[in-house]
Amino acid sequence: MKVLVTGGLGYIGSHVTTLLLERNHEVIILDDLSNTSLSVLNSIENITQKKPFYEQINLCDAAAVKALFDRHNDVAGVIHFAAHKAVAESVAQPLKYYHNNIEGLLNLLDLLVPKKIPLLFSSSCTVYGNADELPITEHHPVKAAASPYGATKQMGEQIITDCCNAQAGFHAILLRYFNPIGAHTSAQIGEAPQGVPQNLIPYLVEAAAGKRPALQIFGTDYPTPDGSCIRDYIHVMDLADAHIVCLAHLLEKKQTSPTEIYNVGSGKGHSVLEVVTAFEKATGISVPTKIVGRRKGDVLQAYADTTKINTQLGWKTKYSLEEALRSAWAWEQRRNN
Ligand code: WQD
């Protein structure tokens, strides 16, 4: 089947594209290269020995998006990753996030809804805010967003749900990711943040490689067993597999409602300090750390109840936290060589 992957050269998008190609889908990658590079396309081709279509398009260019669908009028499904995703940057530059993430989605929906092309939307556990109950199920209330980035995910979910309710035959799945980490088993693709990494694992591996000063631990005075925040870290390869399962569910029209929501995580919570220890044990590499104050906007704990995706779609994780951390280190080493 022909599948359009927006943001297909990004961190998660490139891992999903690789799996789609390996499962003999025809893939069109749309990416504006604002947070990645064309070298990722070569890596995908090296891994899969297949060449996806690639078009450098920003979804805010409505005419370009329409022209793409005119050229490819047999797209069976769309996986939508293309969005800015840096929480702190979104606070400083909200309009950059609302224009890119919302306008881009609206331009895409203008084409998908009337054509009833199913959509798989990249959402985030950030929509839950500071969870009232753990593990977090899909029934947990969506809370006021803590950042414009989080608000664009919540608005995106609402916009898509309204379109599914309005247009019979237009279906979508909203995937709420927890914390994706790690890299492809080949170490040819992985997370390559531009500038100083904002997320834990990309900074941790660069500190371990001596490329950055010590990893700052943002607070060890939280009400958790060791005082540091708890998250659900999921191997990006497991997360990519969940997209393949969800896409099949959409394409085979097995949905029970126009919009379905699934949490995608490991289902396990680990603290920042536990992750540092696990990395050192898994790789034998020590990580220089420095305990500092809390980071504004951090939630205390977030880890998924994955019963719904396990039981309804038969998906479950295959990789451990240690395997994810080892893959992140292997990717960092390859980047440095
Ligand atoms: C994890 C933990 C930090 C960096 C965000 C977005 C989420 C998704 C993933 C896009 C926290 C601590 C971090 C560091 C640290 N993004 N930390 N030192 O904030 O859970 O989620 O990124 O989809 O939507 O909200 O991820 O990796 O930034 O932080 O101590 O240098 O690591 O305080 O407890 P987060 P993170």
Short mmCIF file of C-alpha atoms and ligand atoms in Angstrom, two decimals:
data_model
loop_
_atom_site.label_atom_id
_atom_site.label_comp_id
_atom_site.label_asym_id
_atom_site.label_seq_id
_atom_site.Cartn_x
_atom_site.Cartn_y
_atom_site.Cartn_z
CA MET A 1 0.00 0.00 0.00
CA LYS A 2 1.15 3.57 -0.63
CA VAL A 3 1.67 5.38 2.69
CA LEU A 4 2.49 9.06 3.16
CA VAL A 5 4.75 9.75 6.16
CA THR A 6 4.95 13.44 7.07
CA GLY A 7 8.14 14.16 9.02
CA GLY A 8 9.44 10.85 7.68
CA LEU A 9 13.10 11.87 8.08
CA GLY A 10 12.68 12.76 11.74
CA TYR A 11 13.59 10.64 14.76
CA ILE A 12 10.44 8.52 15.05
CA GLY A 13 9.37 9.03 11.44
CA SER A 14 12.59 7.53 10.06
CA HIS A 15 12.25 4.42 12.22
CA VAL A 16 8.63 3.94 11.13
CA THR A 17 9.53 4.54 7.46
CA THR A 18 12.22 1.86 7.72
CA LEU A 19 9.71 -0.69 9.03
CA LEU A 20 7.11 0.26 6.39
CA LEU A 21 9.63 -0.32 3.61
CA GLU A 22 10.68 -3.63 5.13
CA ARG A 23 7.02 -4.66 5.06
CA ASN A 24 6.85 -3.79 1.36
CA HIS A 25 4.73 -0.68 1.64
CA GLU A 26 5.38 2.06 -0.91
CA VAL A 27 6.38 5.13 1.11
CA ILE A 28 6.25 8.83 0.28
CA ILE A 29 8.27 10.89 2.75
CA LEU A 30 7.32 14.51 3.19
CA ASP A 31 9.80 16.50 5.28
CA ASP A 32 10.87 20.16 5.30
CA LEU A 33 14.29 19.27 6.84
CA SER A 34 13.74 21.85 9.62
CA ASN A 35 14.91 19.37 12.25
CA THR A 36 16.73 16.67 10.30
CA SER A 37 18.94 16.18 7.24
CA LEU A 38 18.88 14.36 3.92
CA SER A 39 21.56 11.98 5.21
CA VAL A 40 18.74 10.19 7.05
CA LEU A 41 17.23 9.29 3.66
CA ASN A 42 20.50 7.64 2.63
CA SER A 43 20.60 5.72 5.91
CA ILE A 44 17.04 4.47 5.39
CA GLU A 45 18.03 3.30 1.91
CA ASN A 46 21.15 1.58 3.31
CA ILE A 47 19.12 -0.24 5.95
CA THR A 48 16.27 -1.32 3.68
CA GLN A 49 17.91 -1.39 0.23
CA LYS A 50 14.75 0.42 -0.90
CA LYS A 51 14.25 3.98 -2.09
CA PRO A 52 11.18 5.81 -0.81
CA PHE A 53 9.81 8.86 -2.66
CA TYR A 54 10.96 12.00 -0.90
CA GLU A 55 9.55 15.54 -1.26
CA GLN A 56 10.82 18.57 0.61
CA ILE A 57 7.52 20.19 1.55
CA ASN A 58 6.35 22.18 4.56
CA LEU A 59 2.72 21.38 5.36
CA CYS A 60 2.01 25.09 5.84
CA ASP A 61 2.36 25.41 2.04
CA ALA A 62 -1.22 24.36 1.23
CA ALA A 63 -0.70 24.50 -2.54
CA ALA A 64 2.33 22.20 -2.32
CA VAL A 65 0.41 19.72 -0.16
CA LYS A 66 -2.49 19.69 -2.65
CA ALA A 67 -0.10 19.24 -5.56
CA LEU A 68 1.51 16.29 -3.76
CA PHE A 69 -1.87 14.55 -3.47
CA ASP A 70 -2.61 15.33 -7.12
CA ARG A 71 0.67 13.60 -8.05
CA HIS A 72 0.04 10.69 -5.69
CA ASN A 73 -3.72 10.10 -5.91
CA ASP A 74 -3.48 6.54 -4.57
CA VAL A 75 -2.30 7.22 -1.02
CA ALA A 76 -3.95 4.55 1.18
CA GLY A 77 -3.03 6.04 4.56
CA VAL A 78 -1.09 8.83 6.23
CA ILE A 79 1.15 8.82 9.32
CA HIS A 80 1.57 12.38 10.54
CA PHE A 81 4.77 13.18 12.48
CA ALA A 82 5.69 16.57 11.01
CA ALA A 83 5.57 19.05 13.90
CA HIS A 84 7.89 21.08 16.10
CA LYS A 85 8.32 19.30 19.44
CA ALA A 86 10.65 21.21 21.77
CA VAL A 87 8.67 22.05 24.91
CA ALA A 88 10.82 24.98 26.10
CA GLU A 89 11.07 26.49 22.60
CA SER A 90 7.28 26.36 22.31
CA VAL A 91 6.97 28.49 25.46
CA ALA A 92 9.36 31.08 24.01
CA GLN A 93 7.90 31.01 20.47
CA PRO A 94 4.21 29.94 20.68
CA LEU A 95 3.23 31.28 17.24
CA LYS A 96 5.98 29.22 15.58
CA TYR A 97 4.33 26.17 17.13
CA TYR A 98 0.70 27.11 16.43
CA HIS A 99 1.41 28.00 12.80
CA ASN A 100 3.54 24.94 12.08
CA ASN A 101 1.72 22.29 14.08
CA ILE A 102 -1.88 23.43 13.67
CA GLU A 103 -1.87 25.06 10.21
CA GLY A 104 0.11 22.10 8.87
CA LEU A 105 -2.43 19.64 10.27
CA LEU A 106 -5.37 21.65 8.89
CA ASN A 107 -3.85 21.69 5.39
CA LEU A 108 -3.37 17.93 5.58
CA LEU A 109 -6.93 17.33 6.80
CA ASP A 110 -8.35 19.51 4.00
CA LEU A 111 -7.20 16.74 1.67
CA LEU A 112 -7.63 13.62 3.80
CA VAL A 113 -11.15 14.17 5.12
CA PRO A 114 -13.07 14.47 1.82
CA LYS A 115 -10.99 11.61 0.35
CA LYS A 116 -11.54 9.54 3.55
CA ILE A 117 -7.85 8.67 3.71
CA PRO A 118 -7.18 7.24 7.20
CA LEU A 119 -4.81 9.11 9.50
CA LEU A 120 -2.42 7.95 12.23
CA PHE A 121 -1.59 10.98 14.41
CA SER A 122 1.52 11.36 16.55
CA SER A 123 0.27 12.57 19.91
CA SER A 124 1.89 12.56 23.32
CA CYS A 125 1.35 11.63 26.97
CA THR A 126 1.93 15.32 27.59
CA VAL A 127 -1.84 15.73 27.08
CA TYR A 128 -2.38 14.11 30.50
CA GLY A 129 -0.37 16.72 32.39
CA ASN A 130 0.43 15.76 36.00
CA ALA A 131 -1.41 12.43 36.25
CA ASP A 132 -3.99 11.92 39.01
CA GLU A 133 -3.74 8.14 38.71
CA LEU A 134 -0.92 5.82 37.66
CA PRO A 135 -0.41 3.93 35.46
CA ILE A 136 -2.18 6.29 33.02
CA THR A 137 -5.04 4.86 30.96
CA GLU A 138 -6.63 6.44 27.87
CA HIS A 139 -9.59 7.37 30.09
CA HIS A 140 -7.42 9.67 32.20
CA PRO A 141 -8.69 13.22 31.74
CA VAL A 142 -6.78 15.49 29.40
CA LYS A 143 -5.47 18.39 31.46
CA ALA A 144 -4.71 22.01 30.65
CA ALA A 145 -1.54 21.90 28.53
CA ALA A 146 1.66 22.94 30.32
CA SER A 147 3.17 24.32 27.09
CA PRO A 148 2.11 25.51 23.63
CA TYR A 149 3.68 22.28 22.32
CA GLY A 150 1.34 20.26 24.52
CA ALA A 151 -1.56 22.50 23.51
CA THR A 152 -0.93 21.77 19.82
CA LYS A 153 -1.15 18.04 20.55
CA GLN A 154 -4.43 18.48 22.44
CA MET A 155 -5.85 20.74 19.74
CA GLY A 156 -4.69 18.32 17.06
CA GLU A 157 -6.54 15.47 18.78
CA GLN A 158 -9.71 17.59 19.06
CA ILE A 159 -9.58 18.77 15.44
CA ILE A 160 -9.11 15.23 14.14
CA THR A 161 -11.88 13.85 16.38
CA ASP A 162 -14.30 16.53 15.16
CA CYS A 163 -13.44 15.70 11.53
CA CYS A 164 -14.01 11.97 12.12
CA ASN A 165 -17.38 12.73 13.70
CA ALA A 166 -18.37 15.03 10.86
CA GLN A 167 -17.26 12.96 7.88
CA ALA A 168 -18.55 9.40 7.81
CA GLY A 169 -15.81 7.09 6.59
CA PHE A 170 -12.90 9.28 7.70
CA HIS A 171 -11.07 7.37 10.47
CA ALA A 172 -8.09 8.15 12.67
CA ILE A 173 -5.96 6.71 15.42
CA LEU A 174 -4.36 9.03 17.97
CA LEU A 175 -1.18 7.54 19.41
CA ARG A 176 -0.11 8.99 22.76
CA TYR A 177 3.62 8.34 23.03
CA PHE A 178 5.38 8.24 26.34
CA ASN A 179 9.14 8.81 26.18
CA PRO A 180 10.75 7.43 23.02
CA ILE A 181 14.47 6.61 23.42
CA GLY A 182 17.21 4.64 21.69
CA ALA A 183 18.09 4.04 18.07
CA HIS A 184 17.75 1.56 15.21
CA THR A 185 19.47 -1.77 15.86
CA SER A 186 21.78 -1.01 12.91
CA ALA A 187 22.92 2.24 14.65
CA GLN A 188 22.46 3.96 11.25
CA ILE A 189 19.53 6.12 12.38
CA GLY A 190 18.68 7.59 15.77
CA GLU A 191 17.92 10.76 17.63
CA ALA A 192 20.01 13.71 16.34
CA PRO A 193 18.80 16.83 18.15
CA GLN A 194 20.06 20.14 16.78
CA GLY A 195 21.92 22.24 19.36
CA VAL A 196 21.98 21.33 23.04
CA PRO A 197 19.80 18.23 23.58
CA GLN A 198 16.75 19.06 25.72
CA ASN A 199 15.71 15.46 26.44
CA LEU A 200 17.35 13.14 28.96
CA ILE A 201 18.82 10.36 26.82
CA PRO A 202 20.29 12.44 23.97
CA TYR A 203 22.01 14.68 26.54
CA LEU A 204 23.09 11.71 28.68
CA VAL A 205 24.89 9.95 25.81
CA GLU A 206 26.64 13.16 24.73
CA ALA A 207 27.79 13.77 28.32
CA ALA A 208 28.98 10.13 28.49
CA ALA A 209 30.90 10.72 25.24
CA GLY A 210 32.55 13.80 26.77
CA LYS A 211 30.87 16.11 24.24
CA ARG A 212 28.86 17.96 26.89
CA PRO A 213 29.42 19.05 30.48
CA ALA A 214 27.96 16.79 33.18
CA LEU A 215 24.33 15.70 32.81
CA GLN A 216 22.22 17.96 35.00
CA ILE A 217 19.75 16.01 37.11
CA PHE A 218 16.76 18.36 37.31
CA GLY A 219 15.75 17.84 40.92
CA THR A 220 16.08 15.01 43.41
CA ASP A 221 13.64 16.47 45.94
CA TYR A 222 10.45 15.11 44.38
CA PRO A 223 8.12 12.80 46.35
CA THR A 224 9.39 9.67 44.57
CA PRO A 225 11.47 6.76 46.00
CA ASP A 226 14.83 8.34 45.02
CA GLY A 227 13.61 11.94 44.65
CA SER A 228 13.93 12.16 40.86
CA CYS A 229 11.07 12.22 38.33
CA ILE A 230 9.64 9.04 36.88
CA ARG A 231 8.92 8.45 33.17
CA ASP A 232 8.00 5.61 30.82
CA TYR A 233 10.93 5.13 28.43
CA ILE A 234 10.05 3.11 25.33
CA HIS A 235 12.53 1.84 22.71
CA VAL A 236 11.92 3.71 19.45
CA MET A 237 11.88 0.34 17.65
CA ASP A 238 8.95 -0.79 19.83
CA LEU A 239 7.22 2.52 19.19
CA ALA A 240 7.78 2.17 15.43
CA ASP A 241 6.28 -1.33 15.52
CA ALA A 242 3.18 0.06 17.22
CA HIS A 243 2.68 2.35 14.19
CA ILE A 244 2.80 -0.61 11.81
CA VAL A 245 0.18 -2.44 13.87
CA CYS A 246 -2.06 0.66 14.06
CA LEU A 247 -1.72 1.36 10.33
CA ALA A 248 -2.79 -2.21 9.51
CA HIS A 249 -5.77 -1.77 11.82
CA LEU A 250 -6.74 1.39 9.92
CA LEU A 251 -6.14 0.03 6.40
CA GLU A 252 -8.04 -3.18 7.14
CA LYS A 253 -10.91 -1.01 8.44
CA LYS A 254 -11.02 -2.92 11.73
CA GLN A 255 -11.85 0.15 13.72
CA THR A 256 -14.78 0.09 16.12
CA SER A 257 -15.13 3.88 16.27
CA PRO A 258 -14.18 6.75 13.95
CA THR A 259 -11.40 7.90 16.30
CA GLU A 260 -9.42 5.49 18.49
CA ILE A 261 -6.87 6.53 21.11
CA TYR A 262 -3.96 4.36 22.32
CA ASN A 263 -1.19 4.91 24.84
CA VAL A 264 2.17 3.63 23.61
CA GLY A 265 4.76 3.06 26.30
CA SER A 266 6.69 0.30 28.01
CA GLY A 267 4.18 0.31 30.88
CA LYS A 268 7.09 0.67 33.33
CA GLY A 269 8.18 3.77 35.24
CA HIS A 270 11.86 4.54 35.81
CA SER A 271 13.37 7.52 37.64
CA VAL A 272 16.09 9.70 36.17
CA LEU A 273 18.65 8.31 38.62
CA GLU A 274 17.59 4.73 37.80
CA VAL A 275 18.09 5.44 34.09
CA VAL A 276 21.60 6.78 34.69
CA THR A 277 22.46 3.68 36.72
CA ALA A 278 20.90 1.40 34.09
CA PHE A 279 22.92 3.10 31.33
CA GLU A 280 26.19 2.68 33.24
CA LYS A 281 25.40 -0.99 33.95
CA ALA A 282 24.29 -1.70 30.36
CA THR A 283 27.27 -0.01 28.67
CA GLY A 284 30.05 0.01 31.28
CA ILE A 285 30.37 3.75 30.59
CA SER A 286 30.13 6.21 33.49
CA VAL A 287 28.01 9.33 33.14
CA PRO A 288 29.20 12.57 34.77
CA THR A 289 26.19 14.07 36.58
CA LYS A 290 25.38 17.18 38.58
CA ILE A 291 22.28 17.53 40.73
CA VAL A 292 20.58 20.90 40.14
CA GLY A 293 17.15 22.43 40.79
CA ARG A 294 13.85 21.32 39.31
CA ARG A 295 13.06 22.11 35.65
CA LYS A 296 9.94 24.26 35.18
CA GLY A 297 7.04 22.34 33.67
CA ASP A 298 8.24 18.85 34.57
CA VAL A 299 5.53 16.46 35.69
CA LEU A 300 6.25 14.24 38.69
CA GLN A 301 5.44 10.83 37.21
CA ALA A 302 4.12 9.50 33.90
CA TYR A 303 3.96 5.88 32.85
CA ALA A 304 1.45 4.08 30.67
CA ASP A 305 -1.24 1.52 31.21
CA THR A 306 -0.87 -0.29 27.85
CA THR A 307 -3.71 -2.78 28.37
CA LYS A 308 -5.79 -1.27 25.56
CA ILE A 309 -3.18 -1.54 22.79
CA ASN A 310 -2.02 -4.92 24.14
CA THR A 311 -5.50 -6.45 24.09
CA GLN A 312 -7.18 -4.66 21.16
CA LEU A 313 -4.24 -4.60 18.75
CA GLY A 314 -2.09 -7.43 20.11
CA TRP A 315 0.96 -5.14 20.34
CA LYS A 316 3.51 -5.30 23.15
CA THR A 317 7.07 -4.19 23.70
CA LYS A 318 9.94 -6.48 22.73
CA TYR A 319 12.92 -4.47 24.01
CA SER A 320 14.13 -3.72 27.54
CA LEU A 321 15.26 -0.39 28.95
CA GLU A 322 18.85 -1.66 28.92
CA GLU A 323 18.60 -2.59 25.22
CA ALA A 324 17.22 0.86 24.43
CA LEU A 325 20.06 2.53 26.35
CA ARG A 326 22.68 0.35 24.65
CA SER A 327 21.22 1.26 21.25
CA ALA A 328 21.38 4.97 22.15
CA TRP A 329 25.04 4.58 23.06
CA ALA A 330 25.87 2.61 19.88
CA TRP A 331 24.22 5.36 17.80
CA GLU A 332 26.17 8.08 19.67
CA GLN A 333 29.44 6.23 19.08
CA ARG A 334 28.65 5.87 15.38
CA ARG A 335 27.80 9.58 15.12
CA ASN A 336 31.17 10.44 16.66
CA ASN A 337 33.13 8.25 14.28
C1 WQD B 1 12.68 13.28 31.16
C2 WQD B 1 13.14 13.42 32.61
C3 WQD B 1 13.61 15.69 33.27
C4 WQD B 1 17.04 16.33 30.67
C5 WQD B 1 9.27 15.61 26.78
C6 WQD B 1 7.99 16.07 26.13
C7 WQD B 1 7.29 14.88 25.52
C8 WQD B 1 8.21 14.22 24.56
C9 WQD B 1 9.46 13.76 25.30
C10 WQD B 1 7.96 15.06 22.33
C11 WQD B 1 12.53 14.63 33.31
C12 WQD B 1 14.87 14.83 33.31
C13 WQD B 1 15.95 15.75 31.30
C14 WQD B 1 18.21 16.62 31.41
C15 WQD B 1 17.16 15.74 33.38
N1 WQD B 1 8.56 15.11 23.52
N2 WQD B 1 16.02 15.46 32.63
N3 WQD B 1 18.22 16.30 32.76
O1 WQD B 1 10.06 16.16 29.63
O2 WQD B 1 9.37 13.73 30.05
O3 WQD B 1 8.98 14.74 27.82
O4 WQD B 1 10.08 14.95 25.84
O5 WQD B 1 7.13 14.30 21.92
O6 WQD B 1 6.14 15.34 24.84
O7 WQD B 1 7.14 16.59 27.15
O8 WQD B 1 11.29 14.22 28.54
O9 WQD B 1 13.66 13.65 28.32
O10 WQD B 1 13.02 16.10 28.57
O11 WQD B 1 12.85 14.57 30.53
O12 WQD B 1 17.17 15.48 34.59
O13 WQD B 1 19.23 17.15 30.91
O14 WQD B 1 14.56 13.65 32.61
O15 WQD B 1 13.57 16.55 34.40
O16 WQD B 1 12.31 14.27 34.66
P1 WQD B 1 9.91 14.75 29.14
P2 WQD B 1 12.78 14.67 28.93
#
